[in-house]
């Protein structure tokens, strides 16, 4: 299975609660481009993970016309275009705006950080859409960093495993949901769950201001810093019942292959696809981008149609089988995109024997590394790597 979502902002630092940030968040977006060695980079946030057929075509065309003909998938279910030329920002923004891929208030573009269970049904998807509407409807939410993360889980525990700052977890009865923040849990009515998540984010901002350390995420708040989620839920008029000692159940991502009779799941090798591969996902009612650098296609006509689609996507170069040696292999950008990289990481990356996922990094920053335990391959020079095991098993 693919590894858990990465946490590149943390770089594996041991004392994250001791951190004091003395600068603003420079996380790139679709409108704030990042200059890299291979051109500019645009990061498009997809708050529900869903792309329509038209939007998929727009992204493929943008990659061909403005970028390097590829798209990268991130561990938050975002899409990145790289190799963008000088002065193309306005053209890209116009394409994305016309395709409905930007919020009405573009000041909110970088705060729409959300991962959603890719096999979620209509009720959970509606909950995620409502949370996005609330995020984009408040002026104060623009104070959230471009790294603050929401998770909307359909109850299976897949995105609940991704260490989001605020997690909503559906309950089986459909009438209630769990709000999980900083190791504490509250039960709230399901219709109020999006407002509960927003109240928790507001509680974080209040705590971050009191701390004065410039925290971008909940885990960066100083130890012992009060996070008054209960008070903010009360002020938002959200009925909430504390759930003491709740252990958030988690599970792995959807495996590549059939996910029922009407849905297929595929992964992108090293999280990168060509524009042709993107178009190969069509026709589809919708395409869901996953935080495991893959795609889910729901709503297919039946099992035979799903199997045929899976065979076509295998021919297009996607990972479609659970026995692929490339599952669990991740890599940073490396050369030529990153000036700090000591090697062409994507060219060097390959599977390794063993139960742990393997991550290939061009330098000691280890951008994009998995959570948990993993085999760590860090470049020490051109084509040379040092291997260690990182994570809880150490």
CSV table of C-alpha atoms in Angstrom, one decimal:
chain,number,residue,atom,x,y,z
A,1,UNK,CA,0.0,0.0,0.0
A,2,UNK,CA,1.1,3.6,-0.4
A,3,UNK,CA,2.7,5.3,2.6
A,4,UNK,CA,0.7,7.7,4.8
A,5,UNK,CA,0.6,11.3,3.7
A,6,UNK,CA,3.8,13.2,4.0
A,7,UNK,CA,4.5,16.2,6.1
A,8,UNK,CA,7.1,18.2,4.3
A,9,UNK,CA,6.7,21.3,6.4
A,10,UNK,CA,8.0,19.5,9.4
A,11,UNK,CA,11.2,18.0,7.9
A,12,UNK,CA,11.2,15.5,10.7
A,13,UNK,CA,12.2,18.0,13.4
A,14,UNK,CA,12.1,16.7,16.9
A,15,UNK,CA,11.0,19.8,18.9
A,16,UNK,CA,8.3,21.3,16.7
A,17,UNK,CA,6.6,22.8,19.8
A,18,UNK,CA,9.7,24.9,20.5
A,19,UNK,CA,9.7,26.5,17.1
A,20,UNK,CA,9.2,30.3,16.8
A,21,UNK,CA,8.3,31.4,13.3
A,22,UNK,CA,9.5,34.9,12.5
A,23,UNK,CA,8.3,35.1,8.9
A,24,UNK,CA,5.0,34.8,7.1
A,25,UNK,CA,4.0,31.6,5.3
A,26,UNK,CA,5.4,31.6,1.8
A,27,UNK,CA,3.6,28.4,0.7
A,28,UNK,CA,2.9,28.6,-3.0
A,29,UNK,CA,-0.6,28.6,-4.5
A,30,UNK,CA,-2.3,28.8,-7.9
A,31,UNK,CA,-2.0,32.6,-7.8
A,32,UNK,CA,1.2,32.9,-5.8
A,33,UNK,CA,3.8,31.1,-7.9
A,34,UNK,CA,7.0,29.8,-6.6
A,35,UNK,CA,10.3,30.2,-8.5
A,36,UNK,CA,12.2,27.0,-9.0
A,37,UNK,CA,15.2,26.0,-11.0
A,38,UNK,CA,12.9,24.5,-13.7
A,39,UNK,CA,10.6,27.5,-13.9
A,40,UNK,CA,7.7,28.6,-11.8
A,41,UNK,CA,5.5,26.3,-9.8
A,42,UNK,CA,1.7,26.7,-9.2
A,43,UNK,CA,0.0,24.6,-6.5
A,44,UNK,CA,-3.7,24.2,-7.0
A,45,UNK,CA,-5.8,23.2,-4.0
A,46,UNK,CA,-8.8,21.0,-4.6
A,47,UNK,CA,-10.8,21.2,-1.4
A,48,UNK,CA,-13.0,18.1,-2.1
A,49,UNK,CA,-10.5,16.4,-4.4
A,50,UNK,CA,-13.0,16.4,-7.2
A,51,UNK,CA,-12.3,17.3,-10.8
A,52,UNK,CA,-14.9,17.4,-13.6
A,53,UNK,CA,-14.1,16.3,-17.1
A,54,UNK,CA,-13.9,19.9,-18.3
A,55,UNK,CA,-11.5,20.8,-15.4
A,56,UNK,CA,-9.3,17.8,-16.2
A,57,UNK,CA,-9.0,19.0,-19.8
A,58,UNK,CA,-8.2,22.5,-18.7
A,59,UNK,CA,-5.4,21.3,-16.4
A,60,UNK,CA,-3.9,19.0,-19.1
A,61,UNK,CA,-4.0,21.9,-21.6
A,62,UNK,CA,-2.4,24.3,-19.1
A,63,UNK,CA,0.4,21.8,-18.5
A,64,UNK,CA,1.0,21.6,-22.3
A,65,UNK,CA,0.7,25.2,-23.2
A,66,UNK,CA,2.2,26.9,-20.1
A,67,UNK,CA,4.2,24.3,-18.3
A,68,UNK,CA,6.4,21.2,-18.9
A,69,UNK,CA,3.6,18.9,-20.0
A,70,UNK,CA,3.3,17.2,-16.6
A,71,UNK,CA,1.4,17.5,-13.4
A,72,UNK,CA,2.5,16.5,-9.9
A,73,UNK,CA,0.2,15.1,-7.2
A,74,UNK,CA,0.9,16.1,-3.6
A,75,UNK,CA,0.3,14.3,-0.4
A,76,UNK,CA,-2.6,16.6,0.3
A,77,UNK,CA,-4.4,15.8,-2.9
A,78,UNK,CA,-3.2,19.1,-4.5
A,79,UNK,CA,-2.1,19.4,-8.1
A,80,UNK,CA,1.1,21.2,-9.1
A,81,UNK,CA,2.1,22.6,-12.5
A,82,UNK,CA,5.8,23.0,-13.0
A,83,UNK,CA,8.1,24.6,-15.6
A,84,UNK,CA,5.8,27.6,-16.0
A,85,UNK,CA,7.3,30.3,-18.1
A,86,UNK,CA,7.9,34.0,-17.2
A,87,UNK,CA,4.7,36.1,-17.2
A,88,UNK,CA,2.2,33.2,-17.5
A,89,UNK,CA,0.6,33.8,-14.1
A,90,UNK,CA,-2.3,35.8,-15.5
A,91,UNK,CA,-3.0,33.4,-18.2
A,92,UNK,CA,-3.0,30.5,-15.8
A,93,UNK,CA,-5.2,32.3,-13.3
A,94,UNK,CA,-7.7,33.1,-16.1
A,95,UNK,CA,-7.9,29.4,-17.2
A,96,UNK,CA,-8.4,28.2,-13.6
A,97,UNK,CA,-11.0,30.9,-12.9
A,98,UNK,CA,-13.0,30.1,-16.0
A,99,UNK,CA,-13.0,26.4,-15.1
A,100,UNK,CA,-14.3,27.1,-11.6
A,101,UNK,CA,-11.1,26.0,-9.9
A,102,UNK,CA,-10.6,29.2,-7.9
A,103,UNK,CA,-12.8,30.6,-5.1
A,104,UNK,CA,-14.9,33.7,-5.6
A,105,UNK,CA,-12.7,35.5,-3.2
A,106,UNK,CA,-9.2,34.8,-4.4
A,107,UNK,CA,-7.8,35.9,-1.0
A,108,UNK,CA,-8.9,32.5,0.2
A,109,UNK,CA,-7.2,30.5,-2.5
A,110,UNK,CA,-4.4,29.1,-0.2
A,111,UNK,CA,-6.5,28.3,2.8
A,112,UNK,CA,-8.7,25.7,1.1
A,113,UNK,CA,-6.5,22.8,2.5
A,114,UNK,CA,-8.7,19.8,2.8
A,115,UNK,CA,-8.3,16.0,2.4
A,116,UNK,CA,-11.5,14.0,1.9
A,117,UNK,CA,-12.0,10.2,1.9
A,118,UNK,CA,-11.9,9.5,-1.9
A,119,UNK,CA,-14.6,6.8,-1.6
A,120,UNK,CA,-16.9,9.0,0.3
A,121,UNK,CA,-20.6,9.1,-0.5
A,122,UNK,CA,-22.8,12.1,-1.2
A,123,UNK,CA,-23.4,13.1,2.4
A,124,UNK,CA,-19.8,13.4,3.3
A,125,UNK,CA,-18.9,15.1,0.1
A,126,UNK,CA,-21.7,17.6,0.8
A,127,UNK,CA,-20.1,18.2,4.2
A,128,UNK,CA,-16.7,18.9,2.7
A,129,UNK,CA,-18.2,21.3,0.1
A,130,UNK,CA,-20.0,23.1,2.9
A,131,UNK,CA,-16.8,23.4,4.9
A,132,UNK,CA,-15.1,24.9,1.9
A,133,UNK,CA,-18.0,27.4,1.5
A,134,UNK,CA,-17.6,28.5,5.2
A,135,UNK,CA,-13.8,28.8,4.8
A,136,UNK,CA,-14.2,31.1,1.8
A,137,UNK,CA,-17.0,33.1,3.4
A,138,UNK,CA,-15.1,34.5,6.4
A,139,UNK,CA,-12.5,37.2,6.3
A,140,UNK,CA,-10.6,35.9,9.3
A,141,UNK,CA,-9.9,32.5,7.7
A,142,UNK,CA,-7.3,34.2,5.4
A,143,UNK,CA,-5.1,34.3,8.6
A,144,UNK,CA,-4.7,30.5,8.5
A,145,UNK,CA,-1.4,29.5,6.9
A,146,UNK,CA,-1.3,27.7,3.6
A,147,UNK,CA,-0.3,24.5,5.6
A,148,UNK,CA,-3.2,24.3,8.1
A,149,UNK,CA,-5.1,21.1,7.1
A,150,UNK,CA,-8.7,19.9,7.5
A,151,UNK,CA,-9.6,16.2,7.0
A,152,UNK,CA,-13.2,15.1,6.2
A,153,UNK,CA,-13.3,11.3,6.8
A,154,UNK,CA,-16.3,9.1,5.8
A,155,UNK,CA,-15.7,6.9,8.8
A,156,UNK,CA,-13.3,4.4,7.4
A,157,UNK,CA,-10.3,6.2,8.9
A,158,UNK,CA,-8.3,6.8,5.8
A,159,UNK,CA,-7.8,10.5,5.8
A,160,UNK,CA,-8.1,10.5,9.6
A,161,UNK,CA,-4.7,8.9,9.6
A,162,UNK,CA,-3.1,12.0,7.9
A,163,UNK,CA,-2.4,14.1,11.0
A,164,UNK,CA,-4.7,17.0,10.0
A,165,UNK,CA,-5.1,20.0,12.3
A,166,UNK,CA,-8.9,19.5,12.3
A,167,UNK,CA,-10.5,16.2,11.5
A,168,UNK,CA,-14.2,15.4,11.0
A,169,UNK,CA,-15.1,11.7,11.2
A,170,UNK,CA,-18.5,10.5,10.1
A,171,UNK,CA,-20.3,8.1,12.5
A,172,UNK,CA,-22.3,5.1,11.4
A,173,UNK,CA,-25.6,6.4,12.5
A,174,UNK,CA,-25.3,9.3,10.0
A,175,UNK,CA,-26.8,11.7,12.5
A,176,UNK,CA,-23.6,12.7,14.2
A,177,UNK,CA,-19.9,13.2,13.5
A,178,UNK,CA,-16.7,13.4,15.5
A,179,UNK,CA,-14.6,16.5,15.7
A,180,UNK,CA,-10.9,15.6,16.5
A,181,UNK,CA,-8.4,18.3,17.4
A,182,UNK,CA,-5.1,18.1,19.3
A,183,UNK,CA,-5.9,14.7,20.7
A,184,UNK,CA,-9.4,15.7,22.0
A,185,UNK,CA,-12.7,14.6,20.5
A,186,UNK,CA,-16.3,16.0,20.5
A,187,UNK,CA,-19.5,14.5,19.1
A,188,UNK,CA,-21.5,17.0,17.1
A,189,UNK,CA,-24.7,16.8,15.0
A,190,UNK,CA,-23.8,15.8,11.5
A,191,UNK,CA,-25.4,18.9,9.9
A,192,UNK,CA,-23.3,21.1,12.2
A,193,UNK,CA,-20.0,19.4,11.5
A,194,UNK,CA,-18.6,21.9,9.0
A,195,UNK,CA,-19.4,24.8,11.4
A,196,UNK,CA,-17.7,22.8,14.2
A,197,UNK,CA,-14.5,22.4,12.1
A,198,UNK,CA,-14.5,26.2,11.4
A,199,UNK,CA,-14.9,26.9,15.1
A,200,UNK,CA,-11.9,24.7,15.9
A,201,UNK,CA,-9.8,26.6,13.3
A,202,UNK,CA,-10.8,29.9,15.0
A,203,UNK,CA,-9.8,28.5,18.3
A,204,UNK,CA,-6.4,27.6,16.9
A,205,UNK,CA,-5.9,31.2,15.6
A,206,UNK,CA,-6.8,32.6,19.0
A,207,UNK,CA,-4.4,30.3,20.7
A,208,UNK,CA,-1.7,31.1,18.2
A,209,UNK,CA,-2.1,34.8,18.8
A,210,UNK,CA,-1.8,34.3,22.6
A,211,UNK,CA,1.3,32.1,22.1
A,212,UNK,CA,3.0,34.7,19.9
A,213,UNK,CA,5.2,32.1,18.3
A,214,UNK,CA,3.8,32.4,14.8
A,215,UNK,CA,2.5,28.8,14.7
A,216,UNK,CA,1.1,27.7,11.4
A,217,UNK,CA,-0.3,24.4,12.6
A,218,UNK,CA,-1.9,23.0,15.8
A,219,UNK,CA,1.1,20.8,16.6
A,220,UNK,CA,3.3,23.9,16.6
A,221,UNK,CA,1.5,25.5,19.5
A,222,UNK,CA,3.8,25.6,22.6
A,223,UNK,CA,3.2,22.7,25.1
A,224,UNK,CA,0.5,23.6,27.5
A,225,UNK,CA,-1.0,26.3,25.3
A,226,UNK,CA,-4.7,26.4,25.9
A,227,UNK,CA,-6.8,25.6,22.8
A,228,UNK,CA,-10.3,26.5,23.8
A,229,UNK,CA,-12.3,24.5,21.2
A,230,UNK,CA,-15.2,23.9,23.6
A,231,UNK,CA,-15.6,27.7,24.1
A,232,UNK,CA,-15.6,28.4,20.4
A,233,UNK,CA,-18.1,25.6,19.7
A,234,UNK,CA,-20.4,27.2,22.4
A,235,UNK,CA,-20.0,30.6,20.8
A,236,UNK,CA,-20.8,29.2,17.4
A,237,UNK,CA,-24.0,27.6,18.9
A,238,UNK,CA,-22.8,24.1,17.9
A,239,UNK,CA,-24.1,21.4,20.3
A,240,UNK,CA,-21.0,19.3,21.3
A,241,UNK,CA,-20.4,16.4,23.7
A,242,UNK,CA,-16.9,15.6,24.7
A,243,UNK,CA,-15.8,12.1,24.0
A,244,UNK,CA,-13.1,11.2,26.6
A,245,UNK,CA,-10.2,8.9,25.8
A,246,UNK,CA,-11.4,8.5,22.2
A,247,UNK,CA,-8.9,6.6,20.0
A,248,UNK,CA,-9.3,7.7,16.4
A,249,UNK,CA,-9.5,4.5,14.3
A,250,UNK,CA,-7.4,4.7,11.2
A,251,UNK,CA,-7.0,2.7,8.0
A,252,UNK,CA,-5.0,2.7,4.9
A,253,UNK,CA,-5.8,4.3,1.5
A,254,UNK,CA,-7.8,2.6,-1.2
A,255,UNK,CA,-5.8,-0.1,-2.9
A,256,UNK,CA,-5.1,0.2,-6.6
A,257,UNK,CA,-7.6,-1.8,-8.6
A,258,UNK,CA,-11.4,-2.3,-8.3
A,259,UNK,CA,-13.0,-0.5,-5.4
A,260,UNK,CA,-16.4,-2.1,-5.8
A,261,UNK,CA,-18.3,-2.8,-9.0
A,262,UNK,CA,-18.5,0.9,-10.1
A,263,UNK,CA,-15.2,2.4,-9.0
A,264,UNK,CA,-11.5,2.1,-9.8
A,265,UNK,CA,-8.5,3.4,-8.0
A,266,UNK,CA,-5.0,4.0,-9.5
A,267,UNK,CA,-1.7,5.5,-8.4
A,268,UNK,CA,0.7,7.7,-10.3
A,269,UNK,CA,4.3,6.5,-10.3
A,270,UNK,CA,6.3,8.9,-8.1
A,271,UNK,CA,3.2,11.1,-8.0
A,272,UNK,CA,3.8,12.5,-11.5
A,273,UNK,CA,1.6,12.2,-14.6
A,274,UNK,CA,1.8,13.5,-18.2
A,275,UNK,CA,-1.0,15.5,-19.7
A,276,UNK,CA,-1.7,12.5,-21.9
A,277,UNK,CA,-2.1,10.3,-18.8
A,278,UNK,CA,-4.5,12.9,-17.3
A,279,UNK,CA,-6.6,12.8,-20.4
A,280,UNK,CA,-6.6,9.0,-20.3
A,281,UNK,CA,-8.7,9.2,-17.1
A,282,UNK,CA,-11.6,10.3,-19.3
A,283,UNK,CA,-14.4,9.7,-20.0
A,284,UNK,CA,-15.6,9.9,-16.4
A,285,UNK,CA,-18.4,11.4,-14.5
A,286,UNK,CA,-15.8,12.9,-12.1
A,287,UNK,CA,-12.2,12.2,-11.1
A,288,UNK,CA,-11.1,12.3,-7.5
A,289,UNK,CA,-7.5,13.2,-6.7
A,290,UNK,CA,-6.3,11.4,-3.6
A,291,UNK,CA,-3.7,12.4,-1.0
A,292,UNK,CA,-1.8,9.2,-1.9
A,293,UNK,CA,-0.8,10.6,-5.2
A,294,UNK,CA,-3.5,8.8,-7.2
A,295,UNK,CA,-7.0,9.0,-8.7
A,296,UNK,CA,-10.4,7.4,-7.9
A,297,UNK,CA,-13.0,7.1,-10.7
A,298,UNK,CA,-16.5,6.5,-9.3
A,299,UNK,CA,-19.8,6.0,-11.1
A,300,UNK,CA,-18.7,3.6,-13.8
A,301,UNK,CA,-21.3,1.6,-15.6
A,302,UNK,CA,-20.6,-1.7,-13.8
A,303,UNK,CA,-17.9,-4.3,-13.0
A,304,UNK,CA,-17.1,-5.2,-16.6
A,305,UNK,CA,-16.7,-1.5,-17.5
A,306,UNK,CA,-14.6,-0.9,-14.4
A,307,UNK,CA,-12.3,-3.8,-15.3
A,308,UNK,CA,-11.9,-2.5,-18.9
A,309,UNK,CA,-11.1,1.0,-17.6
A,310,UNK,CA,-8.5,-0.5,-15.3
A,311,UNK,CA,-6.8,-2.3,-18.2
A,312,UNK,CA,-6.8,0.9,-20.2
A,313,UNK,CA,-5.2,2.9,-17.3
A,314,UNK,CA,-2.6,0.2,-16.8
A,315,UNK,CA,-1.6,0.6,-20.5
A,316,UNK,CA,-1.5,4.4,-19.9
A,317,UNK,CA,1.2,3.9,-17.3
A,318,UNK,CA,-0.8,4.1,-14.0
A,319,UNK,CA,-0.2,1.7,-11.1
A,320,UNK,CA,-3.3,-0.5,-11.1
A,321,UNK,CA,-2.2,-3.7,-9.1
A,322,UNK,CA,-1.5,-4.2,-5.5
A,323,UNK,CA,1.7,-6.2,-6.3
A,324,UNK,CA,3.4,-3.4,-8.2
A,325,UNK,CA,6.9,-2.9,-6.7
A,326,UNK,CA,6.5,0.9,-7.2
A,327,UNK,CA,3.7,1.2,-4.6
A,328,UNK,CA,5.2,2.8,-1.5
A,329,UNK,CA,8.1,4.5,-3.5
A,330,UNK,CA,8.1,8.3,-3.2
A,331,UNK,CA,10.6,11.0,-4.1
A,332,UNK,CA,11.2,14.7,-3.7
A,333,UNK,CA,11.4,16.8,-6.8
A,334,UNK,CA,15.2,16.6,-7.1
A,335,UNK,CA,17.2,18.0,-10.0
A,336,UNK,CA,16.6,19.9,-12.2
A,337,UNK,CA,13.7,21.4,-10.4
A,338,UNK,CA,15.4,22.0,-7.0
A,339,UNK,CA,18.7,23.9,-6.6
A,340,UNK,CA,19.3,22.2,-3.2
A,341,UNK,CA,19.1,18.7,-4.6
A,342,UNK,CA,22.4,16.8,-5.0
A,343,UNK,CA,21.1,14.4,-7.6
A,344,UNK,CA,18.3,13.7,-10.1
A,345,UNK,CA,16.2,11.9,-7.6
A,346,UNK,CA,13.3,10.9,-9.8
A,347,UNK,CA,15.7,9.2,-12.2
A,348,UNK,CA,17.5,7.5,-9.4
A,349,UNK,CA,14.5,6.3,-7.4
A,350,UNK,CA,13.6,2.6,-7.5
A,351,UNK,CA,11.8,0.1,-5.4
A,352,UNK,CA,13.7,-1.6,-2.6
A,353,UNK,CA,13.0,-4.9,-0.9
A,354,UNK,CA,11.4,-4.7,2.6
A,355,UNK,CA,8.1,-4.0,4.2
A,356,UNK,CA,8.6,-0.2,4.7
A,357,UNK,CA,7.9,2.4,2.2
A,358,UNK,CA,11.0,4.0,0.7
A,359,UNK,CA,11.5,7.7,0.2
A,360,UNK,CA,14.3,9.2,-2.0
A,361,UNK,CA,15.5,12.7,-1.1
A,362,UNK,CA,17.9,15.0,-2.9
A,363,UNK,CA,19.1,16.6,0.4
A,364,UNK,CA,18.7,16.3,4.2
A,365,UNK,CA,15.5,18.3,4.1
A,366,UNK,CA,13.7,15.1,3.0
A,367,UNK,CA,10.8,17.0,1.4
A,368,UNK,CA,7.7,14.9,1.0
A,369,UNK,CA,8.8,12.1,3.3
A,370,UNK,CA,6.1,9.7,4.6
A,371,UNK,CA,4.8,9.6,8.1
A,372,UNK,CA,5.4,6.6,10.3
A,373,UNK,CA,8.5,4.5,9.6
A,374,UNK,CA,10.2,4.5,6.2
A,375,UNK,CA,13.4,3.5,4.5
A,376,UNK,CA,15.2,6.8,4.0
A,377,UNK,CA,17.4,7.3,0.9
A,378,UNK,CA,19.2,10.7,1.1
A,379,UNK,CA,21.5,11.9,-1.7
A,380,UNK,CA,25.1,12.6,-0.7
A,381,UNK,CA,26.2,13.3,-4.2
A,382,UNK,CA,25.4,12.6,-7.9
A,383,UNK,CA,23.8,9.2,-7.9
A,384,UNK,CA,25.0,8.4,-4.3
A,385,UNK,CA,22.7,7.8,-1.4
A,386,UNK,CA,22.9,7.1,2.3
A,387,UNK,CA,20.2,4.6,3.6
A,388,UNK,CA,18.7,4.7,7.1
A,389,UNK,CA,15.4,3.9,8.7
A,390,UNK,CA,13.4,6.9,9.9
A,391,UNK,CA,10.4,7.1,12.1
A,392,UNK,CA,8.9,5.3,15.2
A,393,UNK,CA,10.9,2.1,14.7
A,394,UNK,CA,14.2,3.9,15.3
